[in-house]
Structure formats: C-alpha cells, structure tokens
Coordinates of C-alpha atoms in Angstrom, one line a residue:
M98 CA 0.0 0.0 0.0
I99 CA 1.0 3.6 -0.6
L100 CA 0.0 6.6 1.4
V101 CA 0.1 9.7 -0.7
G102 CA 0.8 13.1 1.0
Q103 CA 3.2 14.9 3.2
Y104 CA 3.2 14.7 7.0
D105 CA 2.7 18.5 7.2
S106 CA -0.9 17.7 6.6
P107 CA -2.7 16.7 9.8
F108 CA -5.0 14.5 7.7
V109 CA -2.0 12.5 6.2
R110 CA -0.5 12.2 9.8
R111 CA -3.9 10.9 11.0
A112 CA -4.0 8.3 8.3
A113 CA -0.4 7.2 8.9
V114 CA -1.0 6.9 12.7
A115 CA -4.1 4.7 12.0
L116 CA -2.1 2.5 9.5
H117 CA 0.6 2.1 12.1
L118 CA -1.9 1.3 14.9
H119 CA -3.4 -1.4 12.6
G120 CA 0.0 -2.8 11.9
I121 CA -0.3 -2.1 8.1
A122 CA 2.9 -1.7 6.3
F123 CA 2.9 1.0 3.7
E124 CA 5.1 3.1 1.5
R125 CA 4.9 6.8 1.3
R126 CA 4.6 8.9 -1.8
V127 CA 5.5 12.3 -0.5
H128 CA 3.5 14.6 -2.7
S129 CA 2.5 18.2 -2.0
V130 CA -0.9 19.5 -3.2
F131 CA 0.9 22.6 -4.3
T132 CA 3.8 21.1 -6.3
H133 CA 2.4 17.7 -7.3
L134 CA -1.3 18.5 -8.0
E135 CA -1.6 16.6 -11.2
E136 CA 0.0 13.4 -9.7
I137 CA -2.5 13.7 -6.8
R138 CA -5.4 14.3 -9.1
A139 CA -4.5 11.1 -10.9
V140 CA -5.5 9.2 -7.7
N141 CA -8.0 11.7 -6.2
P142 CA -10.0 14.0 -8.5
L143 CA -10.3 16.6 -5.7
G144 CA -6.5 17.0 -5.6
K145 CA -6.5 16.4 -1.9
V146 CA -4.4 14.2 0.4
P147 CA -4.3 11.7 2.0
V148 CA -4.9 9.0 -0.5
L149 CA -4.3 5.4 0.3
I150 CA -3.5 3.3 -2.8
L151 CA -4.5 -0.2 -2.0
E152 CA -2.8 -3.4 -3.2
D153 CA -5.2 -3.8 -6.0
G154 CA -4.4 -0.3 -7.3
S155 CA -7.6 1.3 -6.2
A156 CA -7.4 4.6 -4.4
L157 CA -9.1 5.5 -1.2
P158 CA -9.1 9.3 -0.5
D159 CA -9.7 11.1 2.8
S160 CA -8.5 10.2 6.3
R161 CA -12.0 9.4 7.5
A162 CA -12.6 6.9 4.6
I163 CA -9.1 5.4 5.2
I164 CA -9.8 4.9 8.9
E165 CA -13.3 3.5 8.2
W166 CA -11.8 1.0 5.8
L167 CA -9.1 0.0 8.3
E168 CA -11.6 -0.5 11.1
A169 CA -13.9 -2.6 8.8
R170 CA -10.9 -4.9 8.1
A171 CA -9.6 -5.3 11.7
P172 CA -11.1 -3.1 14.5
R173 CA -8.5 -1.7 16.8
M174 CA -10.2 1.3 18.2
T175 CA -13.1 1.1 20.6
L176 CA -16.6 2.5 19.7
A177 CA -17.7 2.4 23.4
E178 CA -19.4 5.9 23.1
P179 CA -19.9 6.3 19.3
T180 CA -22.0 9.5 19.4
E181 CA -19.5 11.4 21.6
M182 CA -16.6 9.9 19.8
L183 CA -17.9 10.8 16.4
A184 CA -18.8 14.4 17.5
I185 CA -15.3 14.9 18.9
E186 CA -13.7 13.4 15.7
A187 CA -15.9 15.7 13.5
V188 CA -15.0 18.9 15.5
A189 CA -11.3 18.0 15.5
I190 CA -11.3 17.4 11.8
G191 CA -13.1 20.6 11.3
L192 CA -10.6 22.4 13.5
A193 CA -7.7 21.0 11.3
E194 CA -9.6 22.2 8.2
K195 CA -10.2 25.7 9.6
T196 CA -6.6 26.0 10.7
Y197 CA -5.4 25.0 7.2
E198 CA -7.8 27.6 5.7
R199 CA -6.4 30.3 8.0
G200 CA -2.9 29.4 6.9
I201 CA -3.9 29.7 3.2
E202 CA -5.6 33.0 3.9
T203 CA -2.7 34.5 5.8
S204 CA 0.3 33.1 3.9
R205 CA -0.7 32.4 0.3
R206 CA -3.3 35.0 -0.6
A207 CA -2.0 38.3 -2.0
V208 CA -5.0 40.2 -0.6
Q209 CA -6.4 39.0 2.7
D210 CA -9.9 39.5 3.9
P211 CA -9.8 40.6 7.6
G212 CA -13.4 39.6 8.1
W213 CA -12.8 36.1 6.8
T214 CA -9.6 35.7 8.9
A215 CA -11.5 36.8 12.0
R216 CA -14.3 34.3 11.2
L217 CA -11.8 31.5 10.8
E218 CA -10.0 32.5 14.1
G219 CA -13.4 32.5 15.9
Q220 CA -14.2 29.0 14.6
I221 CA -10.7 27.8 15.6
A222 CA -11.0 29.3 19.1
S223 CA -14.5 27.9 19.6
A224 CA -13.5 24.4 18.5
L225 CA -10.4 24.4 20.7
A226 CA -12.4 25.5 23.7
W227 CA -15.1 22.8 23.0
L228 CA -12.4 20.1 22.7
E229 CA -10.5 21.3 25.7
A230 CA -13.7 21.1 27.8
R231 CA -14.0 17.4 26.9
A232 CA -10.3 16.5 27.6
S233 CA -10.5 15.1 31.1
G234 CA -8.1 12.1 31.0
P235 CA -5.6 10.3 28.9
F236 CA -8.3 9.5 26.3
M237 CA -11.0 11.8 24.9
V238 CA -13.8 9.2 25.3
G239 CA -13.8 6.3 27.8
D240 CA -10.7 4.5 28.9
A241 CA -9.2 3.4 25.5
L242 CA -8.0 4.8 22.2
T243 CA -10.8 5.9 19.8
R244 CA -10.9 7.9 16.6
A245 CA -11.5 10.9 18.8
D246 CA -7.9 10.6 20.0

C-alpha cells in the first residue's frame, strides 16, 4: 500500500497513525498538493491528500474513509461511546480544516480578507475550547483509544 501526501498535513498524519496502529505496512509517496497537484489528481479527482493506494491499485481518498476501511478490516479502536466519539472526531477534523484555511488566507493569498480571517479564528477558538472542555483524562472518550484521540 502507498500513502500519498506529506506529513505537514494533519490528515496525512492521522491516516499514517491509523495505519501504524493497525499494523499495516505502507510506502509513502511524499507529494505536495501545491507542487504535485496533477499526480495527486490522478488518484483523487479533488486533488487532496491523504490518498491510500490499495494493493489492487484502487485509491481511497480522505483520512475518514481510510480509517473506516481499516476499522472494517480489523477493528483496533473502541466504539464504546460512538455518538460522543464521532462528535469529537468531527470537530477535531473541522478544526484542522479551519486551521489550514487560515494558513492559506494569511500566507498564500496576496490580498487577505480581515473579516474572513476573524471568522476563521473565531471558529478555531470555539473548536479548541469545545475540545479542551472534553479532555479530562488520557483519552477523549472512555478508557481506551478511539478515533477521537
């Protein structure tokens, strides 16, 4: 298997951690969405990472889809409190997306929109506070590793 993407992406790191947790050996294809867009589009029409290229050559894009696929093959993470776990996972993924968007707005756009930047920073602060309020022990939900972690 081949994991496409750079570890500067929190979504690629998330997929890599899950692959390691599941004991799945994989190669890396270190492609950037900025410098290798066409190569990434060849395996994901959205031009986003991560993409997991399976042994049969099919491609599975998105960290959530990759983790769902891994868990369907050999569950390793508990689903003791699925509603809470899924809510935390969704907010954490959204937080990573908003942080990425803020980085694009503040470092890659020639003209920045202060209103948009403020909106993103508000979303980031709100998500961080929400997640922090739920972090009460070594694991986000229950007493074992879940996708929320």
